Each structure stands twice: as structure tokens, then as C-alpha cells.
């Protein structure tokens, strides 16, 4: 399953996720990719080990209150038992969305509330903190996204179907990390609809005047 | 010297196990003495005031007790595991945003981690810590800045120079084993 993934997260993104400093929208793309990719899960583990090594340094330790241990034990006594989390789907039921994404959508693909934007493309913006935005995109087979560049970082994770641009073919689990240097026109492969999770921390740069006008209405 | 450090490191995992199996308060107190001051320092460096850091530290340590059954010593050292709990508390309390977590791999029939693997992972973690101490000052400062939230992801250089290879393959092996056990 996971060894088919060809396009992975960058070290900078994994370090940002491990240190807890990414915008929530990016956290969602990272967590969703890792749910599908053991390679990046292991890389994340090594970046978390860096955090473990930083925390383990005695030189910087700060004294806790004298009664801290007693207070913590009282906290433990008073807390409800750790609720055993019941998984929302049985493992045999194959879902399109991994668990972190299902948490944001409130279900699997059939629970998405799509809005049409243009050319048969549909989107659903997911609620996150405002420092970046994340949306689901449904691009009909063979359709192209408008030609665009990037001001900041754009992460595009494929969940179903596939798209192609100058950087190659992106299928389920693959993630494209685009920045200022990349200008592209992603085109969905002919056939099935391409469903992507896309996050941006700055508006995209469109070439044509028409997409730029449309941008004001759809908020990409 | 090395022997002492390694024996000590090995003990943390055993102490977490005693907290999980026996609800052992003495084991918890030993973990608390070592880790609570470090967690508090981490939270303060991440921007928490003293009072908030104290409160969050106690919550982090209480989480250690409550989630002791989730700790998998073949995938992370105790320091690393506590770090992830503290980091999540930081995101919640300081940044006030939700934290999407990857789908976890469910425990397979072989719930008991292999002792040799646990040992090797702990050793790799110590090697990483030692290697980090030897990094040039400038690079070390950069890593600290990244982890304490003073660098954005776009400012983090792709080439970190951290020796992560062996620990990554160690974690990868543990994941493969887990997947395998699940069938
Ligand atoms: Zn990956
Ligand atoms: Zn793009």
C-alpha cells in the first residue's frame, strides 16, 4: 500500500510538524499524508526524537512548585478514566479519507459539502485557524486547474484519482510541495475524478485576468 | 560513564511500564522528578509564562500516567514520547488550535515489543542526543529556534545536517513489524 507513494513531505515540513509550529491547515495535510505513508511516519519519528533530545537536557531544567507532584497526583485521581477511543470505522471498511481528515469533514467522501467553482471543479473549504487555508478539491478527469504560481507554500495531497504537471504524476498518497519557484497547470488524469486536499499559506498567483477575477469570489 | 547513562535511559521505559501495569506511584514520582522540570523549561522557552508552564507541566505529567498504556518503546524513547505530549499541550494552550494527528497503527496480536529492538532504539536515541551536542553552535541554535517556534517552516533549511538516518531506519523497522503483526 504505502510503497507506491513517490512524492513525499519535505524535511522542513516534517520538522515544522514535529515541533508543533505549522499552521493548522498544513498540520492536517501532513497528518493525512503520514496516515498513508510509513516512510514519512518514520521520518517524523526521527524529528520527534530531536525534540526528545532537546527536552532531555538537564542544563535548562526549571524547578517546579514544591507541591507539584502532589497536585499532579490529585489531578490524576480526579480525572475521568482515559476513554478508550472507539474507532469510527471498522478496519475492513476501506475509506477514501484517513482518520484525521474524516475528523475535519465529519465523515468520509460522501459527507463532503461541495460547492461548484468553475469548469466542473468543486471545492469544500475546511475550518481551521486563519494563518493558512485548506480545502478539498474535486477535479473531473481530464480537466485542468488554472495555470498559476505561488506566493507562499502550497501542499496538494491526492486522495483519489491522479493529476499530472511538470513535476510528474501524482496519485493517491502523493503530495506536491509547491513554492515561489514553481509555476504549474495541474491536469487531472483522464477517467475518474481527482480528489485532492490542498493547503496554502498565501493566495495563488494567476496569470490570466479571468482566473484573477474568479479568485475574488472563490477565495483560492 | 556511558554504561551509567544507558542503564538510566533503559530505566525510564521500565518505569512507564510500572505506571501502566501496577499504577506504581514511586515509579511515577521518579519520572516526575526527572521530566517535569524539563517539560516546564520547554514550555517556557516556547513562550509560556511561569504560571501557565507550571499548570501545563502538571497536565502533561498527568497525561503520562493516563496514557502509559499507549507508550511503545520500540518506536520512541520516553523523552521523545513525553516531548510529543508536551508539544501537543503547547499547541492547545499557547497556539489555541486543533492538532490533527495521524491515524495510529492499531496494536497487533504481538502487543509485546521485542526487547532487543527496544534496546537498539534507546541506543539510537542516545547517539542522536550526543551527536546533537557536538553540532556547531550556530547549527544547534538554529535547531533550537525551529523547535521553540522562532522559525517558520519556510525559514527552516531543508538540509538540517542532523544525523537522523539510523534512528529513522530503526523506527521504520518497528512500523514494519507492527504492520506485519496486523496481517
Ligand atoms: Zn511520505
Ligand atoms: Zn499550485
PDB file of N, CA, C and O in Angstrom, chain A residues 176-209:
ATOM      1  N   UNK A 176       2.349  17.069  -3.398  1.00  0.00           N
ATOM      2  CA  UNK A 176       3.198  18.024  -4.112  1.00  0.00           C
ATOM      3  C   UNK A 176       3.431  19.230  -3.209  1.00  0.00           C
ATOM      4  O   UNK A 176       2.481  19.794  -2.670  1.00  0.00           O
ATOM      5  N   UNK A 177       4.704  19.585  -3.021  1.00  0.00           N
ATOM      6  CA  UNK A 177       5.050  20.759  -2.219  1.00  0.00           C
ATOM      7  C   UNK A 177       5.516  21.840  -3.188  1.00  0.00           C
ATOM      8  O   UNK A 177       6.570  21.723  -3.790  1.00  0.00           O
ATOM      9  N   UNK A 178       4.677  22.871  -3.380  1.00  0.00           N
ATOM     10  CA  UNK A 178       4.989  23.930  -4.344  1.00  0.00           C
ATOM     11  C   UNK A 178       5.324  25.217  -3.602  1.00  0.00           C
ATOM     12  O   UNK A 178       4.753  25.500  -2.558  1.00  0.00           O
ATOM     13  N   UNK A 179       6.262  25.977  -4.141  1.00  0.00           N
ATOM     14  CA  UNK A 179       6.575  27.292  -3.556  1.00  0.00           C
ATOM     15  C   UNK A 179       6.801  28.309  -4.664  1.00  0.00           C
ATOM     16  O   UNK A 179       6.450  28.046  -5.817  1.00  0.00           O
ATOM     17  N   UNK A 180       7.421  29.434  -4.331  1.00  0.00           N
ATOM     18  CA  UNK A 180       7.616  30.530  -5.289  1.00  0.00           C
ATOM     19  C   UNK A 180       8.236  30.068  -6.610  1.00  0.00           C
ATOM     20  O   UNK A 180       7.977  30.648  -7.650  1.00  0.00           O
ATOM     21  N   UNK A 181       9.093  29.046  -6.545  1.00  0.00           N
ATOM     22  CA  UNK A 181       9.818  28.632  -7.747  1.00  0.00           C
ATOM     23  C   UNK A 181       8.950  27.885  -8.750  1.00  0.00           C
ATOM     24  O   UNK A 181       9.341  27.715  -9.893  1.00  0.00           O
ATOM     25  N   UNK A 182       7.804  27.389  -8.321  1.00  0.00           N
ATOM     26  CA  UNK A 182       7.028  26.525  -9.212  1.00  0.00           C
ATOM     27  C   UNK A 182       5.823  27.249  -9.781  1.00  0.00           C
ATOM     28  O   UNK A 182       5.049  27.878  -9.078  1.00  0.00           O
ATOM     29  N   UNK A 183       5.697  27.129 -11.094  1.00  0.00           N
ATOM     30  CA  UNK A 183       4.530  27.651 -11.788  1.00  0.00           C
ATOM     31  C   UNK A 183       3.929  26.453 -12.500  1.00  0.00           C
ATOM     32  O   UNK A 183       4.632  25.773 -13.229  1.00  0.00           O
ATOM     33  N   UNK A 184       2.669  26.114 -12.254  1.00  0.00           N
ATOM     34  CA  UNK A 184       2.172  24.872 -12.851  1.00  0.00           C
ATOM     35  C   UNK A 184       0.700  24.921 -13.248  1.00  0.00           C
ATOM     36  O   UNK A 184      -0.038  25.808 -12.844  1.00  0.00           O
ATOM     37  N   UNK A 185       0.356  23.941 -14.070  1.00  0.00           N
ATOM     38  CA  UNK A 185      -1.027  23.747 -14.506  1.00  0.00           C
ATOM     39  C   UNK A 185      -1.378  22.289 -14.262  1.00  0.00           C
ATOM     40  O   UNK A 185      -1.203  21.449 -15.129  1.00  0.00           O
ATOM     41  N   UNK A 186      -1.829  21.963 -13.049  1.00  0.00           N
ATOM     42  CA  UNK A 186      -2.153  20.555 -12.790  1.00  0.00           C
ATOM     43  C   UNK A 186      -3.351  20.113 -13.643  1.00  0.00           C
ATOM     44  O   UNK A 186      -4.329  20.841 -13.755  1.00  0.00           O
ATOM     45  N   UNK A 187      -3.224  18.946 -14.265  1.00  0.00           N
ATOM     46  CA  UNK A 187      -4.314  18.400 -15.077  1.00  0.00           C
ATOM     47  C   UNK A 187      -4.679  17.022 -14.531  1.00  0.00           C
ATOM     48  O   UNK A 187      -3.812  16.160 -14.369  1.00  0.00           O
ATOM     49  N   UNK A 188      -5.967  16.838 -14.239  1.00  0.00           N
ATOM     50  CA  UNK A 188      -6.416  15.527 -13.753  1.00  0.00           C
ATOM     51  C   UNK A 188      -6.259  14.497 -14.861  1.00  0.00           C
ATOM     52  O   UNK A 188      -6.526  14.792 -16.025  1.00  0.00           O
ATOM     53  N   UNK A 189      -5.807  13.301 -14.499  1.00  0.00           N
ATOM     54  CA  UNK A 189      -5.676  12.230 -15.487  1.00  0.00           C
ATOM     55  C   UNK A 189      -7.057  11.887 -16.035  1.00  0.00           C
ATOM     56  O   UNK A 189      -8.053  11.998 -15.310  1.00  0.00           O
ATOM     57  N   UNK A 190      -7.122  11.483 -17.317  1.00  0.00           N
ATOM     58  CA  UNK A 190      -8.432  11.134 -17.887  1.00  0.00           C
ATOM     59  C   UNK A 190      -9.069  10.007 -17.067  1.00  0.00           C
ATOM     60  O   UNK A 190      -8.358   9.183 -16.496  1.00  0.00           O
ATOM     61  N   UNK A 191     -10.403  10.021 -17.044  1.00  0.00           N
ATOM     62  CA  UNK A 191     -11.081   8.954 -16.325  1.00  0.00           C
ATOM     63  C   UNK A 191     -11.676   9.463 -15.039  1.00  0.00           C
ATOM     64  O   UNK A 191     -12.418  10.444 -15.036  1.00  0.00           O
ATOM     65  N   UNK A 192     -11.319   8.835 -13.923  1.00  0.00           N
ATOM     66  CA  UNK A 192     -12.011   9.130 -12.663  1.00  0.00           C
ATOM     67  C   UNK A 192     -11.680  10.529 -12.125  1.00  0.00           C
ATOM     68  O   UNK A 192     -10.634  11.107 -12.455  1.00  0.00           O
ATOM     69  N   UNK A 193     -12.599  11.046 -11.338  1.00  0.00           N
ATOM     70  CA  UNK A 193     -12.425  12.357 -10.727  1.00  0.00           C
ATOM     71  C   UNK A 193     -11.197  12.330  -9.816  1.00  0.00           C
ATOM     72  O   UNK A 193     -10.875  11.304  -9.210  1.00  0.00           O
ATOM     73  N   UNK A 194     -10.488  13.464  -9.752  1.00  0.00           N
ATOM     74  CA  UNK A 194      -9.316  13.551  -8.869  1.00  0.00           C
ATOM     75  C   UNK A 194      -9.703  14.349  -7.628  1.00  0.00           C
ATOM     76  O   UNK A 194     -10.111  15.509  -7.720  1.00  0.00           O
ATOM     77  N   UNK A 195      -9.579  13.704  -6.459  1.00  0.00           N
ATOM     78  CA  UNK A 195      -9.892  14.376  -5.191  1.00  0.00           C
ATOM     79  C   UNK A 195      -8.574  14.704  -4.482  1.00  0.00           C
ATOM     80  O   UNK A 195      -7.762  13.800  -4.236  1.00  0.00           O
ATOM     81  N   UNK A 196      -8.374  15.983  -4.179  1.00  0.00           N
ATOM     82  CA  UNK A 196      -7.138  16.419  -3.511  1.00  0.00           C
ATOM     83  C   UNK A 196      -7.467  17.202  -2.256  1.00  0.00           C
ATOM     84  O   UNK A 196      -8.503  17.845  -2.157  1.00  0.00           O
ATOM     85  N   UNK A 197      -6.509  17.177  -1.327  1.00  0.00           N
ATOM     86  CA  UNK A 197      -6.550  18.049  -0.160  1.00  0.00           C
ATOM     87  C   UNK A 197      -5.437  19.065  -0.385  1.00  0.00           C
ATOM     88  O   UNK A 197      -4.274  18.688  -0.509  1.00  0.00           O
ATOM     89  N   UNK A 198      -5.819  20.358  -0.467  1.00  0.00           N
ATOM     90  CA  UNK A 198      -4.824  21.373  -0.822  1.00  0.00           C
ATOM     91  C   UNK A 198      -4.785  22.470   0.230  1.00  0.00           C
ATOM     92  O   UNK A 198      -5.822  22.999   0.626  1.00  0.00           O
ATOM     93  N   UNK A 199      -3.583  22.798   0.675  1.00  0.00           N
ATOM     94  CA  UNK A 199      -3.422  23.860   1.685  1.00  0.00           C
ATOM     95  C   UNK A 199      -2.485  24.939   1.160  1.00  0.00           C
ATOM     96  O   UNK A 199      -1.491  24.634   0.504  1.00  0.00           O
ATOM     97  N   UNK A 200      -2.813  26.197   1.448  1.00  0.00           N
ATOM     98  CA  UNK A 200      -1.959  27.315   1.034  1.00  0.00           C
ATOM     99  C   UNK A 200      -1.837  28.293   2.189  1.00  0.00           C
ATOM    100  O   UNK A 200      -2.769  28.471   2.962  1.00  0.00           O
ATOM    101  N   UNK A 201      -0.646  28.917   2.295  1.00  0.00           N
ATOM    102  CA  UNK A 201      -0.492  29.948   3.334  1.00  0.00           C
ATOM    103  C   UNK A 201      -0.437  31.344   2.728  1.00  0.00           C
ATOM    104  O   UNK A 201      -0.142  32.318   3.411  1.00  0.00           O
ATOM    105  N   UNK A 202      -0.693  31.432   1.409  1.00  0.00           N
ATOM    106  CA  UNK A 202      -0.776  32.738   0.745  1.00  0.00           C
ATOM    107  C   UNK A 202      -1.607  32.535  -0.520  1.00  0.00           C
ATOM    108  O   UNK A 202      -1.651  31.429  -1.050  1.00  0.00           O
ATOM    109  N   UNK A 203      -2.268  33.586  -1.015  1.00  0.00           N
ATOM    110  CA  UNK A 203      -3.071  33.408  -2.222  1.00  0.00           C
ATOM    111  C   UNK A 203      -2.206  32.971  -3.396  1.00  0.00           C
ATOM    112  O   UNK A 203      -1.022  33.295  -3.451  1.00  0.00           O
ATOM    113  N   UNK A 204      -2.785  32.221  -4.318  1.00  0.00           N
ATOM    114  CA  UNK A 204      -2.053  31.794  -5.515  1.00  0.00           C
ATOM    115  C   UNK A 204      -1.894  32.970  -6.474  1.00  0.00           C
ATOM    116  O   UNK A 204      -2.603  33.963  -6.370  1.00  0.00           O
ATOM    117  N   UNK A 205      -0.922  32.839  -7.390  1.00  0.00           N
ATOM    118  CA  UNK A 205      -0.716  33.877  -8.405  1.00  0.00           C
ATOM    119  C   UNK A 205      -1.206  33.386  -9.751  1.00  0.00           C
ATOM    120  O   UNK A 205      -0.607  32.487 -10.334  1.00  0.00           O
ATOM    121  N   UNK A 206      -2.301  33.967 -10.242  1.00  0.00           N
ATOM    122  CA  UNK A 206      -2.822  33.539 -11.541  1.00  0.00           C
ATOM    123  C   UNK A 206      -2.316  34.457 -12.639  1.00  0.00           C
ATOM    124  O   UNK A 206      -2.136  35.652 -12.432  1.00  0.00           O
ATOM    125  N   UNK A 207      -2.115  33.872 -13.802  1.00  0.00           N
ATOM    126  CA  UNK A 207      -1.606  34.640 -14.948  1.00  0.00           C
ATOM    127  C   UNK A 207      -2.721  35.423 -15.618  1.00  0.00           C
ATOM    128  O   UNK A 207      -2.620  36.615 -15.841  1.00  0.00           O
ATOM    129  N   UNK A 208      -3.787  34.717 -15.964  1.00  0.00           N
ATOM    130  CA  UNK A 208      -4.846  35.337 -16.753  1.00  0.00           C
ATOM    131  C   UNK A 208      -5.698  36.283 -15.920  1.00  0.00           C
ATOM    132  O   UNK A 208      -5.715  36.212 -14.693  1.00  0.00           O
ATOM    133  N   UNK A 209      -6.418  37.190 -16.579  1.00  0.00           N
ATOM    134  CA  UNK A 209      -7.277  38.130 -15.879  1.00  0.00           C
ATOM    135  C   UNK A 209      -8.534  37.422 -15.364  1.00  0.00           C
ATOM    136  O   UNK A 209      -8.983  37.680 -14.258  1.00  0.00           O
TER     137      UNK A 209
END
